Coordinates of C-alpha atoms in Angstrom, one line a residue:
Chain J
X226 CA 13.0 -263.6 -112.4
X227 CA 11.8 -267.3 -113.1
X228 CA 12.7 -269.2 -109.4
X229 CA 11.7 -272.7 -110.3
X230 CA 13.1 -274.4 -113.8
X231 CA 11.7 -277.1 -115.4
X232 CA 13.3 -277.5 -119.0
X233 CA 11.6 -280.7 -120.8
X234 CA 8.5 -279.5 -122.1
X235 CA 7.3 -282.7 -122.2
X236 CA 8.4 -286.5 -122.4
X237 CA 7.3 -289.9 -123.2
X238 CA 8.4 -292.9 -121.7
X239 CA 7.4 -296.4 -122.0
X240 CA 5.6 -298.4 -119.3
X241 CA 7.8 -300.0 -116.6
X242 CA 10.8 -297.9 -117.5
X243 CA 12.6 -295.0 -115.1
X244 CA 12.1 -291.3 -115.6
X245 CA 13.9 -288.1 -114.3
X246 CA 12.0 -284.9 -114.6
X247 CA 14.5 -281.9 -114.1
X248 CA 14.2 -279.1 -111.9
X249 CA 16.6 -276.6 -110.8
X250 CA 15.6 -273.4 -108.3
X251 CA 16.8 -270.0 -107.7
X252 CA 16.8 -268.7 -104.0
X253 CA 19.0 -266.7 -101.7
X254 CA 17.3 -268.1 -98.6
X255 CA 19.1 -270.7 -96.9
X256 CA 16.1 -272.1 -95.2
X257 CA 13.3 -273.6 -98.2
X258 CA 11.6 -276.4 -99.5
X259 CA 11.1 -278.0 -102.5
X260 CA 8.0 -279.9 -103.6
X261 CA 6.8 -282.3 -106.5
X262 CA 3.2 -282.3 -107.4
X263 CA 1.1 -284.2 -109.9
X264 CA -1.8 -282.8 -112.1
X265 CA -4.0 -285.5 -113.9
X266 CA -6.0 -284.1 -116.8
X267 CA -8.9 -283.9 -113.8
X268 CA -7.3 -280.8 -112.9
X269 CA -5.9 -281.7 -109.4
X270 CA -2.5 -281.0 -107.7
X271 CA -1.4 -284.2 -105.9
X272 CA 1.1 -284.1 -103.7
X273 CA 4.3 -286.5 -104.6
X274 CA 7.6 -285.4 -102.5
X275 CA 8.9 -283.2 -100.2
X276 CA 12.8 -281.8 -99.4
X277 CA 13.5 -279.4 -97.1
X278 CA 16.8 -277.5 -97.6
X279 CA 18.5 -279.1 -94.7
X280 CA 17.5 -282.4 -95.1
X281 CA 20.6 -284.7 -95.1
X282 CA 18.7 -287.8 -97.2
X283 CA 17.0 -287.2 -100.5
X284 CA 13.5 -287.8 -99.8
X285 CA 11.7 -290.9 -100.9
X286 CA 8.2 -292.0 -101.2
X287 CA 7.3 -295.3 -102.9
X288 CA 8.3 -295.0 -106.0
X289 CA 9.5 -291.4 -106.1
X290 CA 12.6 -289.8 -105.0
X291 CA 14.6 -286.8 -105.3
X292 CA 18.0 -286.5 -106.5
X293 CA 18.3 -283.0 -104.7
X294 CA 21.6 -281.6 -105.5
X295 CA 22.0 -278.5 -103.2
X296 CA 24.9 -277.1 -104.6
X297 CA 24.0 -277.4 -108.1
X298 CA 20.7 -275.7 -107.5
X299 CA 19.1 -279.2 -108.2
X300 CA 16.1 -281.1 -107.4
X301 CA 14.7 -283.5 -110.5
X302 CA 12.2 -286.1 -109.5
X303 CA 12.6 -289.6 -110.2
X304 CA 9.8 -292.1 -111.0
X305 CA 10.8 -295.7 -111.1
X306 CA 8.7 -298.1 -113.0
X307 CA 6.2 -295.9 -114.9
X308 CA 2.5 -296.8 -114.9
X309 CA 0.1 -295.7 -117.1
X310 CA -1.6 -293.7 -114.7
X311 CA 1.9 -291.9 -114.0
X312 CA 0.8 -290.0 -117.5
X313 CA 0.0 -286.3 -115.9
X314 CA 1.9 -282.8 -116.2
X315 CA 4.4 -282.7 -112.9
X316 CA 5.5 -279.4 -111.2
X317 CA 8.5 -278.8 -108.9
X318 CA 7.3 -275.9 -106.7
X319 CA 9.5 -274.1 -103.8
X320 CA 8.5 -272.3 -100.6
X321 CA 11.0 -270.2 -99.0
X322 CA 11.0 -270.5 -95.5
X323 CA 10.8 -273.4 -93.3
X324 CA 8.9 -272.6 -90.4
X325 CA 5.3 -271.5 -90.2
X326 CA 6.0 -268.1 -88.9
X327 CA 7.3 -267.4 -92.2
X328 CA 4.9 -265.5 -94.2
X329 CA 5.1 -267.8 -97.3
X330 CA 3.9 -270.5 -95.9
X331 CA 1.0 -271.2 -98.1
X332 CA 3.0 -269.3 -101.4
X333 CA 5.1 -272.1 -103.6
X334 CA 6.4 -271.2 -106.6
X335 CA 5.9 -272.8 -109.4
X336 CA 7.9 -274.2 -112.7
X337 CA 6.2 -274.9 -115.6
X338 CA 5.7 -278.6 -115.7
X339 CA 6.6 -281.0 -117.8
X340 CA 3.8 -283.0 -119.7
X341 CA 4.6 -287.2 -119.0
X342 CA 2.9 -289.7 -121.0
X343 CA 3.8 -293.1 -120.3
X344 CA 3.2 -295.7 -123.2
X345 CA 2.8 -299.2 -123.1
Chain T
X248 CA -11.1 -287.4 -94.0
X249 CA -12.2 -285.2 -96.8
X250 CA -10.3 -283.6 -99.0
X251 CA -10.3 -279.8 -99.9
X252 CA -13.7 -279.2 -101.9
X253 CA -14.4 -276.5 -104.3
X254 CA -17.4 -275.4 -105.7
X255 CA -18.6 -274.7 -108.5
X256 CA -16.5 -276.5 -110.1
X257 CA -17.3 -274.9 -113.5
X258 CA -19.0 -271.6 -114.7
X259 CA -19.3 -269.2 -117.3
X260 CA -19.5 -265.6 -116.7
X261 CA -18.8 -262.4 -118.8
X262 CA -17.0 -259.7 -119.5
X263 CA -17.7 -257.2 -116.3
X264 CA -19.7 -259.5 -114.5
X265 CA -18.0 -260.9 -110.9
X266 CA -17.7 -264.4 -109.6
X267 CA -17.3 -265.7 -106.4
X268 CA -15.7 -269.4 -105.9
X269 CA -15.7 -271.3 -102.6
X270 CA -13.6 -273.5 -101.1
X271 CA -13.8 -276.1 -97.8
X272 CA -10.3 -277.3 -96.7
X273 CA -9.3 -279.9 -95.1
X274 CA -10.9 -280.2 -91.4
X275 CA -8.3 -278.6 -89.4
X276 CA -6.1 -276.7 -91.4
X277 CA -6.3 -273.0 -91.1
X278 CA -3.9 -272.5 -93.4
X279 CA -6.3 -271.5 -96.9
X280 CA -4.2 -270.2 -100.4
X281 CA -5.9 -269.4 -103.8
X282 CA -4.1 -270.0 -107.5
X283 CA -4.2 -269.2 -110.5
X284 CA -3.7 -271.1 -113.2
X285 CA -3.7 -270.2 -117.2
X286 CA -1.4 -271.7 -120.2
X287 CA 0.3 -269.0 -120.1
X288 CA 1.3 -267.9 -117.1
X289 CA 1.4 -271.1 -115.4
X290 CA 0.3 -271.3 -111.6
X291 CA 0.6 -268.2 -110.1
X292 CA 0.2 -267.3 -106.4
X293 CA -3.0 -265.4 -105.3
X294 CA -3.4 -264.9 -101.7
X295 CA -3.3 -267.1 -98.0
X296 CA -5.6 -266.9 -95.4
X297 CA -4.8 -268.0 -91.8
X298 CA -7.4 -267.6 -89.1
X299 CA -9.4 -265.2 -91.1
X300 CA -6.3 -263.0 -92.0
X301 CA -4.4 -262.5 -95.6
X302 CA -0.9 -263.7 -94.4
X303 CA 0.4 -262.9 -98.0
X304 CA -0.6 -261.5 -101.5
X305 CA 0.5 -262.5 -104.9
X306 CA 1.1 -259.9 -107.8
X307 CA -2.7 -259.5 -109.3
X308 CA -4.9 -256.1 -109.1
X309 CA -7.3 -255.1 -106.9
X310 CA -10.2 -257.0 -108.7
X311 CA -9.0 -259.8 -107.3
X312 CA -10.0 -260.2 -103.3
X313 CA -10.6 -263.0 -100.6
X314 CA -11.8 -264.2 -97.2
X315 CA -12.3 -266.3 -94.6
X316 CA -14.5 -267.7 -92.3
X317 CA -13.9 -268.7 -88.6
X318 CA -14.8 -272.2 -89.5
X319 CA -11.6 -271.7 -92.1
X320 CA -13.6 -272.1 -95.4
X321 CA -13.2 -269.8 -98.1
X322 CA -14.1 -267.4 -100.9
X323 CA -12.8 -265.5 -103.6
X324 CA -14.2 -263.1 -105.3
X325 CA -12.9 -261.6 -108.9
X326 CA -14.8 -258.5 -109.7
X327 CA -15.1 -256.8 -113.2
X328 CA -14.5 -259.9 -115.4
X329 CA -11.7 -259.6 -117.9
X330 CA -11.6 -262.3 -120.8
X331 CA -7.9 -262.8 -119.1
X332 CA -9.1 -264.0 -116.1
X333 CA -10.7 -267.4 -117.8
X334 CA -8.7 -269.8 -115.8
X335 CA -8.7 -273.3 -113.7
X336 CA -8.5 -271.5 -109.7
X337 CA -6.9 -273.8 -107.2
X338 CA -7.9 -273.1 -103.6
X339 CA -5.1 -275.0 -101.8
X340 CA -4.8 -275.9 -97.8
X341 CA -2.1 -276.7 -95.3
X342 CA -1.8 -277.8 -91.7
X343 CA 0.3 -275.3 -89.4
X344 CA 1.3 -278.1 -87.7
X345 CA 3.0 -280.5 -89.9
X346 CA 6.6 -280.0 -90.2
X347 CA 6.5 -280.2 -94.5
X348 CA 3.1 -277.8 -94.6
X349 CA 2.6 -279.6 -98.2
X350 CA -0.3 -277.9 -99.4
X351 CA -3.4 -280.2 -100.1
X352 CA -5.5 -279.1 -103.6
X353 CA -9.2 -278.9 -104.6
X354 CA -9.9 -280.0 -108.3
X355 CA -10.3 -276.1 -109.0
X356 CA -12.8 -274.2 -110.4
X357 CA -12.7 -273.5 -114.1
X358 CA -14.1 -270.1 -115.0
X359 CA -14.7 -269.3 -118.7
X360 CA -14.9 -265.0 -119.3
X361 CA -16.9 -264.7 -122.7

């Protein structure tokens, strides 16, 4: 069964604007976490934001955050201001477990992306 | 600090042939996992290495196999080429000592089965 949801295909959104890139999970483990990456057309994953499942605050980093919505399965990404360079597919991955002495420490699972292009 | 290399980063093999791809992580993780990824099956878990042990195994046959050194780097090797297994494979790694484990990426190897 698909674990990780991402629904918009793709999206465009003009330069300077806001965007929200949905993701909703699927887990019966209390203890995960939830990650955002970035793939330019170059081909590499780039790290953008990370929640654990316990974590009081939605994360923040620059100018991404998380809207992570525990109850509702939720955890859609937020870019503010788009930039050009902001184009790129975007994954929301999960890794259950927490702790390294779980044995899916190096396993996320992934959705499958939604395509941004940001216009001018 | 250097990032997580992966070489080569292209190559064309085919059908029955085997391929080998290397990848250097990022000085000090021990932590080394291997992806798959195709347009239509998305990004899909191969196997993680930690201190020259497979910690886990993702859902692919036999063909598909891995190492790794003492000095952490690693290989994968795909054996028997299948025109299925043309795809961009990530080698991924992660500190065992950072509270998030994010996993760090190489730009991947793209291998072409003709």
């Amino acid at each position: 069964a698909q674990k990780i949801t991402q629904t918009q295909p793709g999206m465009f959104v003009q330069e300077k604007e806001a965007v929200t890139l949905d993701c909703t999970y699927d887990t019966s483990d209390p203890s995960y976490g939830l990650f955002w990456y970035k793939q330019p057309s170059s081909g590499e994953m780039i790290f953008l934001i990370y929640q654990g499942s316990y974590d009081q605050q939605n994360a923040t980093e620059g100018r991404y955050s998380l809207n992570f919505q525990k109850a509702r399965k939720s955890a859609n990404l937020v870019i503010s201001a788009s930039q050009l360079g902001d184009s790129a597919m975007y994954f929301c991955a999960m890794r259950e477990g927490l702790r390294w002495t779980t044995d899916s420490w190096g396993k996320l699972q992934f959705g499958a992306g939604t395509q941004v292009v940001v216009t001018p | 600090k250097a990032g997580v290399t992966q070489t080569p980063r292209y190559l064309i093999k085919t059908r029955g042939q085997q391929v080998t791809l290397s990848c250097s992580p990022i000085s000090g993780h021990r932590s080394v996992s291997w992806y798959q990824q195709t347009p239509g099956q998305g990004l899909q878990f191969l196997f993680e290495y930690f201190s020259e042990t497979q910690r886990n195994k993702g859902n692919f046959p036999g063909r598909f196999s891995g190492r790794q050194f003492s000095n952490s780097r690693s290989e994968m090797n795909v054996s028997t080429l299948e025109l299925g297994d043309s795809a961009l494979y990530l080698c991924a790694s992660s500190s065992d000592r950072e509270n998030t484990g994010e996993l760090f990426f190489g730009e991947g190897s793209r291998l072409t089965v003709l």
